[in-house]
C-alpha positions in Angstrom: 101.8 -3.9 -1.3 100.3 -5.7 -4.3 97.9 -7.5 -2.0 96.6 -4.2 -0.6 96.1 -2.8 -4.1 94.2 -5.9 -5.1 92.0 -5.6 -2.1 91.3 -2.0 -2.8 90.5 -2.8 -6.4 88.1 -5.6 -5.4 86.4 -3.3 -2.8 86.0 -0.6 -5.4 84.6 -3.1 -7.9 82.1 -4.3 -5.3 81.1 -0.7 -4.5 80.5 -0.1 -8.2 78.4 -3.2 -8.5 76.3 -2.2 -5.5 75.8 1.3 -7.0 74.8 -0.2 -10.3 72.2 -2.5 -8.5 70.8 0.5 -6.6 70.5 2.6 -9.7 68.6 -0.3 -11.4 66.3 -0.6 -8.4 65.6 3.1 -8.4 64.9 3.0 -12.2 62.5 0.2 -11.8 60.7 2.0 -8.9 60.4 5.1 -11.0 58.9 3.2 -13.9 56.5 1.5 -11.5 55.4 4.9 -10.0 55.1 6.4 -13.4 52.8 3.6 -14.6 50.8 3.8 -11.4 50.3 7.6 -11.9 49.3 7.1 -15.5 46.8 4.5 -14.6 45.4 6.8 -11.8 45.3 9.8 -14.1 43.5 7.8 -16.8 40.9 6.3 -14.5 37.7 8.4 -14.6 37.2 11.3 -12.2 40.8 11.8 -11.2 41.8 12.4 -14.9 38.9 14.7 -15.5 39.8 16.6 -12.3 43.5 17.0 -13.2 42.6 18.0 -16.8 40.0 20.6 -15.5 42.4 22.1 -13.0 45.3 22.4 -15.5 42.9 23.8 -18.2 41.7 26.5 -15.8 45.2 27.4 -14.6 46.4 27.8 -18.2 43.4 29.9 -19.1 43.9 32.1 -16.0 47.6 32.5 -16.9 46.8 33.3 -20.5 44.2 35.9 -19.4 46.7 37.6 -17.1 49.3 37.6 -19.8 46.9 39.1 -22.3 45.9 41.9 -19.9 49.6 42.7 -19.3 50.7 42.4 -22.9 49.5 45.7 -24.4 51.7 48.8 -23.6 48.5 50.7 -22.5 45.0 49.6 -21.7 41.8 51.4 -20.7 40.0 50.2 -17.6 36.6 51.4 -16.5 37.6 52.1 -12.9 40.3 51.4 -10.3 38.3 48.6 -8.6 37.9 46.7 -11.8 39.5 43.3 -12.4 41.2 44.8 -15.5 43.1 47.3 -13.3 43.8 44.8 -10.5 45.4 42.2 -12.7 47.6 44.7 -14.5 51.2 44.5 -13.2 52.3 48.0 -14.4 49.4 50.1 -13.2 51.0 53.3 -14.5 50.1 52.3 -18.1 46.4 51.9 -17.3 44.2 54.7 -18.7 41.2 55.5 -16.5 38.0 57.3 -17.8 38.9 60.6 -16.1 42.3 60.6 -17.8 41.0 60.2 -21.4 40.1 63.9 -22.0 43.5 65.0 -20.7 45.3 62.5 -22.9 43.3 63.6 -26.0 44.1 67.3 -25.3 47.8 66.5 -25.0 47.7 64.5 -28.2 46.0 67.3 -30.1 48.5 69.8 -28.8 51.5 67.7 -29.8 49.9 67.1 -33.2 49.5 70.8 -33.8 53.0 71.6 -32.6 54.4 69.2 -35.2 52.8 71.0 -38.1 54.1 74.5 -37.2 
């Protein structure tokens, strides 16, 4: 009985050692890959390309966010980029709706005084 427990304990210790070695190998491989990627990124055209792509994507994301940030926005027509990039199209004010909105505003303003 004690011999079996000793064998199980030794097997468990060996398994732990092999896991530890495997973890260390994976860590070293990750470091190696990270340094290789850093070297590739910093070497001329590839770095400029990655920088340009990331800059353009952040600018596009910022532009879309800025179009969708206001609660209402006026767009010149339905086919415009301003209208197409808007997520909530019900808050877009088109030129044909401006006169109607102004009349409603004037009516509500006059009702408040009476």
